[in-house]
Short mmCIF file of C-alpha atoms in Angstrom, two decimals:
data_model
loop_
_atom_site.label_atom_id
_atom_site.label_comp_id
_atom_site.label_asym_id
_atom_site.label_seq_id
_atom_site.Cartn_x
_atom_site.Cartn_y
_atom_site.Cartn_z
CA MET A 1 -22.21 -38.68 -3.29
CA SER A 2 -19.39 -37.28 -5.43
CA VAL A 3 -19.98 -35.52 -8.70
CA ALA A 4 -17.41 -36.01 -11.45
CA ILE A 5 -16.41 -32.82 -13.24
CA MET A 6 -16.00 -33.22 -16.99
CA LYS A 7 -12.65 -32.14 -18.31
CA THR A 8 -12.55 -29.38 -20.87
CA LYS A 9 -10.98 -29.97 -24.28
CA ALA A 10 -7.81 -28.13 -23.18
CA GLU A 11 -7.53 -30.01 -19.87
CA GLN A 12 -7.90 -33.35 -21.61
CA ALA A 13 -5.35 -32.40 -24.24
CA PHE A 14 -2.76 -31.32 -21.66
CA SER A 15 -3.25 -34.58 -19.78
CA ASP A 16 -3.15 -36.81 -22.87
CA ALA A 17 -0.08 -35.12 -24.36
CA TYR A 18 2.12 -36.03 -21.41
CA SER A 19 2.16 -39.78 -22.14
CA GLN A 20 3.04 -39.02 -25.75
CA VAL A 21 6.02 -36.75 -25.04
CA ALA A 22 7.26 -37.86 -21.60
CA GLU A 23 10.17 -39.91 -22.97
CA GLN A 24 11.35 -36.95 -25.06
CA LEU A 25 11.46 -34.48 -22.17
CA PRO A 26 14.90 -33.92 -20.61
CA GLY A 27 15.75 -35.32 -17.21
CA SER A 28 17.00 -38.14 -15.03
CA ASP A 29 14.84 -40.81 -13.41
CA ASP A 30 14.33 -38.55 -10.39
CA VAL A 31 13.10 -35.81 -12.70
CA ARG A 32 10.66 -38.18 -14.39
CA VAL A 33 9.21 -39.03 -11.00
CA LEU A 34 8.62 -35.32 -10.30
CA ARG A 35 7.12 -34.81 -13.74
CA LYS A 36 4.71 -37.71 -13.32
CA LYS A 37 3.63 -36.42 -9.92
CA ALA A 38 3.11 -32.93 -11.37
CA ILE A 39 0.88 -34.09 -14.23
CA GLY A 40 -1.09 -36.08 -11.66
CA GLU A 41 -1.59 -32.90 -9.64
CA PHE A 42 -2.75 -31.09 -12.76
CA ASP A 43 -5.20 -33.89 -13.57
CA ALA A 44 -6.64 -33.58 -10.04
CA LEU A 45 -6.83 -29.78 -10.03
CA GLY A 46 -7.74 -28.98 -13.62
CA LEU A 47 -7.36 -25.49 -15.02
CA PRO A 48 -8.09 -22.70 -12.49
CA HIS A 49 -11.56 -21.19 -12.63
CA ARG A 50 -13.61 -18.37 -11.10
CA ARG A 51 -14.70 -20.43 -8.10
CA ILE A 52 -11.10 -20.44 -6.89
CA GLU A 53 -10.71 -17.14 -5.06
CA GLU A 54 -7.23 -16.35 -6.45
CA TRP A 55 -8.60 -16.86 -10.00
CA LYS A 56 -11.95 -15.12 -9.53
CA TYR A 57 -11.31 -12.64 -12.32
CA THR A 58 -9.36 -14.93 -14.66
CA ASP A 59 -11.39 -18.04 -15.44
CA LEU A 60 -8.70 -19.99 -17.22
CA ARG A 61 -10.90 -23.07 -17.53
CA ASN A 62 -13.33 -21.03 -19.62
CA GLN A 63 -10.83 -18.83 -21.45
CA LEU A 64 -8.28 -21.44 -22.54
CA LYS A 65 -10.21 -23.30 -25.22
CA GLU A 66 -7.51 -25.65 -26.48
CA ALA A 67 -3.99 -26.89 -25.79
CA LEU A 68 -1.41 -26.39 -28.52
CA PRO A 69 1.10 -29.15 -29.38
CA VAL A 70 3.97 -29.36 -26.87
CA GLY A 71 7.22 -27.91 -28.22
CA ILE A 72 9.91 -30.51 -27.51
CA SER A 73 12.78 -29.49 -29.77
CA ASP A 74 13.70 -26.45 -31.79
CA GLU A 75 15.31 -26.60 -35.23
CA THR A 76 14.41 -23.08 -36.36
CA THR A 77 17.25 -21.54 -38.34
CA LEU A 78 17.96 -18.09 -36.91
CA THR A 79 20.78 -15.59 -36.82
CA ILE A 80 21.81 -13.00 -34.24
CA ALA A 81 20.32 -10.41 -36.59
CA ASP A 82 16.93 -12.10 -36.15
CA VAL A 83 17.29 -11.85 -32.37
CA ILE A 84 18.07 -8.14 -32.66
CA VAL A 85 15.03 -7.54 -34.88
CA ALA A 86 12.74 -9.32 -32.42
CA LEU A 87 14.12 -7.39 -29.44
CA GLY A 88 13.19 -4.02 -30.90
CA PRO A 89 14.11 -1.24 -28.42
CA PHE A 90 15.74 -3.79 -26.10
CA ALA A 91 18.38 -4.51 -28.75
CA HIS A 92 19.99 -1.23 -27.67
CA VAL A 93 20.51 -2.41 -24.07
CA ASP A 94 24.13 -3.45 -23.62
CA ALA A 95 23.74 -6.83 -21.94
CA HIS A 96 24.98 -10.40 -21.83
CA ARG A 97 22.34 -12.49 -23.61
CA ALA A 98 21.05 -16.01 -23.11
CA VAL A 99 18.69 -16.84 -25.98
CA ILE A 100 15.85 -19.34 -25.66
CA VAL A 101 14.01 -20.08 -28.95
CA ASN A 102 10.66 -21.85 -28.75
CA GLY A 103 11.50 -23.06 -25.28
CA ARG A 104 15.06 -24.31 -25.96
CA PHE A 105 18.36 -22.67 -25.03
CA ARG A 106 20.46 -21.73 -28.07
CA GLY A 107 24.11 -21.25 -27.13
CA GLU A 108 25.19 -20.16 -30.62
CA LEU A 109 22.85 -17.15 -30.41
CA SER A 110 23.85 -16.25 -26.87
CA SER A 111 26.69 -14.06 -25.63
CA LEU A 112 27.68 -15.32 -22.20
CA GLN A 113 31.45 -15.35 -22.59
CA ASP A 114 33.61 -13.80 -19.89
CA VAL A 115 30.81 -13.14 -17.39
CA SER A 116 33.01 -13.15 -14.29
CA GLY A 117 31.43 -14.49 -11.11
CA VAL A 118 28.44 -16.04 -12.86
CA GLU A 119 27.83 -19.72 -13.54
CA VAL A 120 25.36 -20.33 -16.35
CA ARG A 121 23.82 -23.73 -17.14
CA SER A 122 21.04 -24.89 -19.40
CA VAL A 123 18.15 -26.29 -17.34
CA ALA A 124 17.83 -29.15 -19.83
CA ASP A 125 21.46 -30.11 -19.17
CA ALA A 126 21.06 -29.73 -15.41
CA LEU A 127 17.99 -31.96 -15.33
CA GLY A 128 20.14 -34.79 -16.62
CA THR A 129 21.91 -34.99 -13.28
CA THR A 130 19.70 -33.26 -10.69
CA SER A 131 16.06 -32.48 -10.06
CA GLU A 132 16.81 -29.32 -8.05
CA ALA A 133 15.69 -27.03 -10.89
CA LEU A 134 12.13 -28.31 -10.45
CA LYS A 135 12.03 -27.76 -6.68
CA SER A 136 11.16 -24.44 -5.09
CA ARG A 137 10.92 -23.73 -1.37
CA SER A 138 8.28 -21.07 -2.00
CA ALA A 139 6.13 -22.68 -4.69
CA PRO A 140 2.44 -21.80 -4.38
CA ARG A 141 0.26 -24.63 -3.10
CA ASP A 142 -2.24 -26.38 -5.37
CA ASP A 143 -1.19 -24.34 -8.37
CA ALA A 144 -2.20 -26.07 -11.59
CA VAL A 145 -0.20 -23.69 -13.79
CA LEU A 146 3.04 -24.41 -11.94
CA ALA A 147 2.26 -28.15 -11.96
CA LEU A 148 1.87 -27.95 -15.73
CA ASN A 149 5.20 -26.15 -15.96
CA THR A 150 6.94 -28.83 -13.89
CA ALA A 151 5.46 -31.63 -16.00
CA TYR A 152 6.42 -30.14 -19.36
CA VAL A 153 9.44 -27.86 -18.81
CA THR A 154 11.91 -28.31 -21.67
CA ASP A 155 14.61 -25.78 -20.84
CA GLY A 156 15.60 -22.49 -19.30
CA VAL A 157 18.66 -21.07 -17.59
CA MET A 158 20.25 -21.66 -14.20
CA LEU A 159 22.13 -18.55 -13.05
CA ASP A 160 24.37 -18.70 -9.99
CA ILE A 161 25.87 -15.32 -9.14
CA ALA A 162 28.73 -15.67 -6.68
CA ASN A 163 28.93 -13.86 -3.33
CA GLY A 164 30.20 -10.31 -3.65
CA THR A 165 29.91 -10.20 -7.46
CA THR A 166 28.96 -6.91 -9.08
CA LEU A 167 27.81 -7.25 -12.69
CA GLN A 168 28.75 -4.35 -14.90
CA LYS A 169 26.14 -5.27 -17.51
CA PRO A 170 22.67 -6.80 -17.18
CA LEU A 171 22.00 -10.45 -17.97
CA MET A 172 19.21 -10.64 -20.56
CA LEU A 173 17.19 -13.85 -20.95
CA VAL A 174 15.71 -13.53 -24.44
CA HIS A 175 12.69 -15.74 -25.08
CA LEU A 176 11.93 -15.79 -28.79
CA ARG A 177 8.82 -17.16 -30.49
CA ALA A 178 9.69 -18.08 -34.07
CA GLY A 179 8.58 -20.36 -36.88
CA LYS A 180 5.21 -21.23 -38.40
CA ALA A 181 4.23 -23.95 -35.90
CA ALA A 182 1.91 -22.93 -33.06
CA GLN A 183 3.32 -24.43 -29.83
CA PHE A 184 2.98 -24.76 -26.09
CA ASN A 185 6.31 -24.03 -24.41
CA ALA A 186 7.19 -24.53 -20.74
CA ILE A 187 10.27 -22.71 -19.45
CA ARG A 188 11.90 -22.66 -16.01
CA HIS A 189 14.66 -20.38 -14.70
CA VAL A 190 16.55 -20.78 -11.44
CA ILE A 191 18.29 -17.59 -10.33
CA SER A 192 20.53 -17.41 -7.27
CA VAL A 193 22.11 -14.09 -6.27
CA GLY A 194 24.85 -14.55 -3.67
CA ASP A 195 25.38 -12.55 -0.50
CA GLU A 196 26.43 -8.91 -1.09
CA ALA A 197 26.16 -9.35 -4.88
CA ASP A 198 24.67 -6.74 -7.20
CA ALA A 199 23.02 -7.79 -10.46
CA SER A 200 20.40 -6.85 -13.07
CA ILE A 201 18.42 -9.51 -14.92
CA ILE A 202 16.03 -8.92 -17.80
CA GLU A 203 13.49 -11.43 -19.06
CA ALA A 204 12.33 -10.43 -22.56
CA PHE A 205 9.52 -12.40 -24.20
CA VAL A 206 9.36 -11.29 -27.82
CA THR A 207 8.28 -12.60 -31.22
CA LEU A 208 10.04 -12.69 -34.57
CA PRO A 209 7.95 -11.16 -37.37
CA GLY A 210 6.26 -13.92 -39.36
CA ALA A 211 5.96 -16.32 -36.42
CA ALA A 212 2.80 -18.34 -35.83
CA ARG A 213 -0.09 -16.18 -34.69
CA ASP A 214 -1.03 -18.59 -31.88
CA GLY A 215 1.20 -19.49 -28.97
CA GLN A 216 1.07 -20.65 -25.37
CA VAL A 217 3.86 -19.98 -22.87
CA ASN A 218 4.13 -21.27 -19.31
CA ALA A 219 7.13 -19.67 -17.61
CA ALA A 220 8.43 -19.91 -14.05
CA SER A 221 11.36 -18.15 -12.34
CA ASP A 222 12.65 -19.33 -8.99
CA VAL A 223 14.67 -16.47 -7.51
CA THR A 224 16.80 -16.35 -4.35
CA VAL A 225 18.38 -13.08 -3.24
CA GLY A 226 21.16 -13.49 -0.67
CA ASP A 227 21.87 -11.47 2.45
CA GLY A 228 22.85 -7.89 1.62
CA ALA A 229 22.43 -8.46 -2.13
CA THR A 230 20.72 -6.22 -4.67
CA LEU A 231 18.75 -7.54 -7.65
CA HIS A 232 17.00 -5.55 -10.37
CA HIS A 233 14.64 -7.98 -12.08
CA VAL A 234 12.78 -6.72 -15.17
CA LYS A 235 10.38 -8.54 -17.47
CA LEU A 236 8.96 -7.46 -20.83
CA CYS A 237 6.15 -9.57 -22.28
CA SER A 238 5.35 -8.30 -25.75
CA ASP A 239 3.51 -9.92 -28.62
CA THR A 240 1.06 -9.26 -31.43
CA GLY A 241 -0.69 -12.61 -31.86
CA ALA A 242 -3.29 -14.72 -30.08
CA VAL A 243 -0.87 -15.65 -27.31
CA THR A 244 -1.49 -16.98 -23.81
CA HIS A 245 1.25 -16.21 -21.31
CA LEU A 246 1.08 -17.77 -17.81
CA ALA A 247 3.94 -17.03 -15.43
CA ASN A 248 5.07 -17.53 -11.85
CA TRP A 249 7.84 -15.65 -10.07
CA MET A 250 8.83 -17.25 -6.75
CA VAL A 251 11.09 -14.83 -4.89
CA ASN A 252 12.92 -15.52 -1.61
CA LEU A 253 14.57 -12.55 0.11
CA GLY A 254 17.51 -12.73 2.51
CA ALA A 255 18.41 -10.32 5.31
CA SER A 256 19.13 -6.68 4.41
CA CYS A 257 18.74 -7.36 0.67
CA THR A 258 17.03 -5.18 -1.92
CA TYR A 259 14.82 -6.63 -4.67
CA ARG A 260 13.41 -4.35 -7.35
CA GLY A 261 11.09 -6.15 -9.75
CA PHE A 262 9.23 -4.76 -12.75
CA LEU A 263 6.71 -6.41 -15.12
CA GLN A 264 5.53 -4.88 -18.42
CA THR A 265 2.91 -6.59 -20.61
CA GLN A 266 1.54 -5.48 -23.96
CA GLY A 267 -0.04 -7.11 -26.99
CA VAL A 268 -0.71 -10.45 -25.27
CA SER A 269 -4.24 -11.83 -25.63
CA LEU A 270 -4.29 -13.57 -22.23
CA ALA A 271 -1.64 -12.98 -19.57
CA ARG A 272 -1.43 -13.93 -15.93
CA HIS A 273 1.67 -12.88 -13.97
CA GLN A 274 1.76 -14.28 -10.46
CA VAL A 275 4.43 -13.20 -7.99
CA LEU A 276 4.94 -14.89 -4.64
CA ALA A 277 7.55 -13.05 -2.56
CA THR A 278 8.70 -14.16 0.88
CA PHE A 279 10.87 -12.27 3.36
CA ASN A 280 13.19 -14.77 5.04
CA GLY A 281 15.62 -12.27 6.59
CA GLU A 282 15.15 -9.05 8.53
CA ASP A 283 15.55 -5.47 7.21
CA ALA A 284 15.00 -6.43 3.54
CA LYS A 285 13.27 -4.26 0.95
CA LEU A 286 11.03 -5.20 -1.94
CA ASP A 287 9.86 -2.78 -4.64
CA LEU A 288 7.58 -4.44 -7.19
CA SER A 289 5.98 -2.43 -9.96
CA GLY A 290 4.55 -2.92 -13.39
CA ALA A 291 2.78 -1.53 -16.43
CA PHE A 292 0.15 -3.34 -18.48
CA LEU A 293 -1.22 -2.20 -21.83
CA GLY A 294 -4.30 -3.92 -23.25
CA ALA A 295 -6.34 -3.45 -26.42
CA ASP A 296 -8.97 -5.38 -28.42
CA GLN A 297 -10.11 -8.12 -26.00
CA ASP A 298 -6.80 -8.60 -24.16
CA HIS A 299 -7.00 -9.92 -20.61
CA ILE A 300 -4.07 -9.08 -18.30
CA ASP A 301 -3.90 -10.26 -14.71
CA MET A 302 -1.26 -9.11 -12.22
CA THR A 303 -1.48 -11.11 -8.99
CA VAL A 304 1.01 -10.55 -6.13
CA VAL A 305 1.31 -12.14 -2.71
CA VAL A 306 3.96 -10.75 -0.34
CA ASN A 307 4.67 -12.74 2.82
CA HIS A 308 6.27 -10.79 5.67
CA ASP A 309 7.58 -13.66 7.77
CA VAL A 310 10.23 -11.71 9.71
CA PRO A 311 10.42 -8.27 11.40
CA GLY A 312 11.53 -4.95 9.98
CA CYS A 313 10.95 -5.40 6.24
CA GLU A 314 9.52 -3.01 3.66
CA SER A 315 7.41 -3.78 0.59
CA ARG A 316 6.12 -1.42 -2.10
CA GLU A 317 3.86 -2.25 -5.03
CA LEU A 318 2.77 0.05 -7.85
CA PHE A 319 0.92 -1.14 -10.96
CA LYS A 320 -0.38 1.15 -13.69
CA GLY A 321 -2.44 0.06 -16.68
CA VAL A 322 -3.86 1.45 -19.90
CA LEU A 323 -6.91 -0.29 -21.37
CA GLN A 324 -8.44 0.23 -24.81
CA ASP A 325 -11.43 -1.27 -26.73
CA ARG A 326 -12.81 -4.23 -24.70
CA ALA A 327 -9.62 -5.07 -22.83
CA ARG A 328 -9.74 -6.19 -19.20
CA GLY A 329 -7.16 -5.65 -16.49
CA VAL A 330 -6.87 -7.33 -13.10
CA VAL A 331 -4.63 -6.39 -10.17
CA GLN A 332 -4.71 -8.53 -7.05
CA GLY A 333 -2.28 -7.60 -4.31
CA LYS A 334 -2.09 -9.37 -0.99
CA VAL A 335 0.23 -8.54 1.90
CA VAL A 336 0.43 -11.11 4.72
CA VAL A 337 2.07 -10.02 7.98
CA GLN A 338 2.84 -12.84 10.40
CA PRO A 339 2.71 -12.28 14.22
CA ILE A 340 6.50 -12.18 14.43
CA ALA A 341 6.81 -9.59 11.66
CA GLN A 342 6.66 -6.42 13.78
CA LYS A 343 7.83 -3.12 12.25
CA THR A 344 6.55 -4.17 8.81
CA ASP A 345 5.98 -1.38 6.29
CA GLY A 346 3.84 -2.46 3.35
CA LYS A 347 2.10 -0.31 0.72
CA GLN A 348 0.35 -1.14 -2.55
CA MET A 349 -1.31 0.94 -5.27
CA ALA A 350 -3.05 0.16 -8.57
CA GLN A 351 -4.06 2.83 -11.10
CA VAL A 352 -5.68 2.39 -14.50
CA LEU A 353 -6.43 4.72 -17.40
CA MET A 354 -9.40 3.69 -19.54
CA LEU A 355 -9.31 4.88 -23.13
CA SER A 356 -12.75 3.57 -24.11
CA PRO A 357 -16.05 2.90 -22.29
CA ASP A 358 -16.14 -0.89 -22.80
CA THR A 359 -12.95 -1.69 -20.91
CA GLU A 360 -13.01 -3.36 -17.49
CA PHE A 361 -10.70 -3.21 -14.49
CA ASP A 362 -10.89 -5.38 -11.39
CA SER A 363 -8.83 -4.46 -8.33
CA LYS A 364 -8.58 -6.62 -5.25
CA PRO A 365 -6.15 -5.31 -2.59
CA GLU A 366 -5.82 -7.37 0.58
CA LEU A 367 -4.08 -6.91 3.91
CA GLU A 368 -3.84 -9.92 6.21
CA ILE A 369 -2.17 -8.65 9.38
CA TYR A 370 -1.43 -10.63 12.54
CA ALA A 371 1.05 -8.17 14.08
CA ASP A 372 0.20 -4.94 15.90
CA ASP A 373 3.18 -2.68 15.18
CA VAL A 374 2.94 -2.20 11.41
CA ALA A 375 2.35 0.49 8.79
CA CYS A 376 0.35 -0.96 5.91
CA GLY A 377 -2.01 0.51 3.34
CA HIS A 378 -3.43 0.15 -0.14
CA GLY A 379 -5.24 2.14 -2.79
CA SER A 380 -6.76 1.87 -6.27
CA THR A 381 -7.94 4.42 -8.84
CA VAL A 382 -9.57 4.37 -12.29
CA ALA A 383 -9.86 7.34 -14.64
CA GLU A 384 -10.27 8.56 -18.21
CA ILE A 385 -8.00 11.01 -20.00
CA ASP A 386 -8.58 14.42 -18.44
CA ALA A 387 -10.66 16.44 -20.91
CA ASP A 388 -9.22 19.73 -19.65
CA LEU A 389 -5.63 18.56 -20.21
CA LEU A 390 -6.59 17.29 -23.66
CA PHE A 391 -8.15 20.66 -24.49
CA TYR A 392 -5.06 22.45 -23.18
CA CYS A 393 -2.78 20.41 -25.46
CA ARG A 394 -5.01 20.99 -28.49
CA SER A 395 -5.17 24.73 -27.77
CA ARG A 396 -1.36 24.73 -28.02
CA GLY A 397 -1.50 23.25 -31.52
CA ILE A 398 -0.90 19.61 -30.57
CA PRO A 399 -3.07 17.27 -32.69
CA ASP A 400 -5.64 15.20 -30.80
CA ALA A 401 -3.98 11.84 -31.45
CA MET A 402 -0.56 13.10 -30.37
CA ALA A 403 -2.03 14.76 -27.28
CA ARG A 404 -3.62 11.46 -26.24
CA VAL A 405 -0.31 9.67 -26.66
CA LEU A 406 1.57 12.28 -24.63
CA LEU A 407 -0.95 12.25 -21.77
CA THR A 408 -1.15 8.46 -21.68
CA GLU A 409 2.62 8.18 -21.87
CA SER A 410 3.05 10.52 -18.90
CA PHE A 411 0.60 8.37 -16.92
CA ILE A 412 2.37 5.08 -17.58
CA ALA A 413 5.82 6.63 -17.16
CA GLU A 414 5.37 6.86 -13.37
CA ALA A 415 5.50 3.07 -13.17
CA ILE A 416 8.34 2.66 -15.66
CA GLU A 417 10.41 5.23 -13.80
CA GLN A 418 10.57 2.77 -10.91
CA VAL A 419 13.24 1.00 -12.98
CA GLU A 420 16.38 2.81 -11.90
CA ILE A 421 18.69 1.62 -14.70
CA GLU A 422 18.39 4.23 -17.43
CA PRO A 423 19.01 2.11 -20.59
CA ILE A 424 16.42 -0.43 -19.44
CA GLN A 425 13.98 2.31 -18.50
CA ASP A 426 14.43 3.91 -21.94
CA ALA A 427 13.81 0.57 -23.69
CA LEU A 428 10.63 -0.06 -21.69
CA MET A 429 9.36 3.43 -22.45
CA ALA A 430 10.13 3.08 -26.16
CA SER A 431 8.33 -0.25 -26.25
CA ALA A 432 5.30 1.21 -24.47
CA ARG A 433 5.32 4.24 -26.75
CA GLU A 434 5.09 2.01 -29.85
CA TRP A 435 2.00 0.34 -28.40
CA LEU A 436 0.45 3.64 -27.32
CA GLU A 437 0.86 5.29 -30.70
CA THR A 438 -1.04 2.43 -32.30
CA ALA A 439 -3.77 2.12 -29.64
CA THR A 440 -4.59 5.78 -29.20
CA ARG A 441 -5.02 6.31 -32.95
CA ARG A 442 -8.08 4.04 -32.73
CA THR A 443 -9.88 6.09 -30.08
#
């Protein structure tokens, strides 16, 4: 006997909306087939819930109460000055910019001229001739969030960095929420870094002052790093409204490459960043770190799965969080070492600073090892601000509020310092400092 599970209001709305907007979504007939299959998968799976092990601490079925209208087109009138205002500290980073407003690429606001060795295409344009943007060789299985992205994706950027190219400036993908209409936006990026290339890519999710308070974003980045290549991949997710941000990074690593990823989240009501990284070539290195800052009742989930499928690779993970009021943080890190992956070196660490007694932190480190010649480990710590250090600062004439900011800033800086490019590091620190100065004043 089978028991039918009633759909929630949000699940039903996501399913019903597809038939209403399907003809307006970009893509060829092949793309429409993939979209229809994806919405079918979502219908079968439903929103993830706590009985699914990977979602034990983030019950999306319970937390996502409704689905906002799907954003199909964008007619918001904006200027480059508006983009600069929304970027805040990141406006000072000298970078080539691709601007996506409410889920649609805006060429007139972008600055992609004369980027030698880089081919840039709008995903919406590419879907008119090929479905490759919606296919990933490392997509997580039975993932309802990614299925929803595939069904509804409106745009994004396809970046193809040629073999041997060294970019002198970062490429910044600016995702801007603007306008009075609350929307659900699905965005997909496809990033290919050629053999022996060296590049830095920033994903900045920001909001223009005066934008709708509510918003829902489903973002996916499919990243391939070629043999001997180096990629610095940084993401800032910053907001001030009742925003849900669900994201997947699918990263494939070639032989002897270096991938340095960093994720920073602040001011988002509900965020889930999922990273699935796979070593496909020997002697590669992955360094994935992040900082998450939560206040009020924010819920921030950092989930990482690293697959060591070949010998001789190294992975490092470091996540540091600051939680205030009734905020909740989650860090799930899983390292899988296959039998062939001898000489694997994998380490992970999660550390959280709690600024008030009602916060919650859930840490779930996992090692799944099938090889016998490896060096793997994990750790997790939770603490409050050290009372002795706070007293020391106050005894030197530093006001209590400023002392709390300084001590918290020094804690989170260890993660941000993993970003080796100084202008980007400075922008991340300035952005975090703005949040900290506001949050710590309420303690």
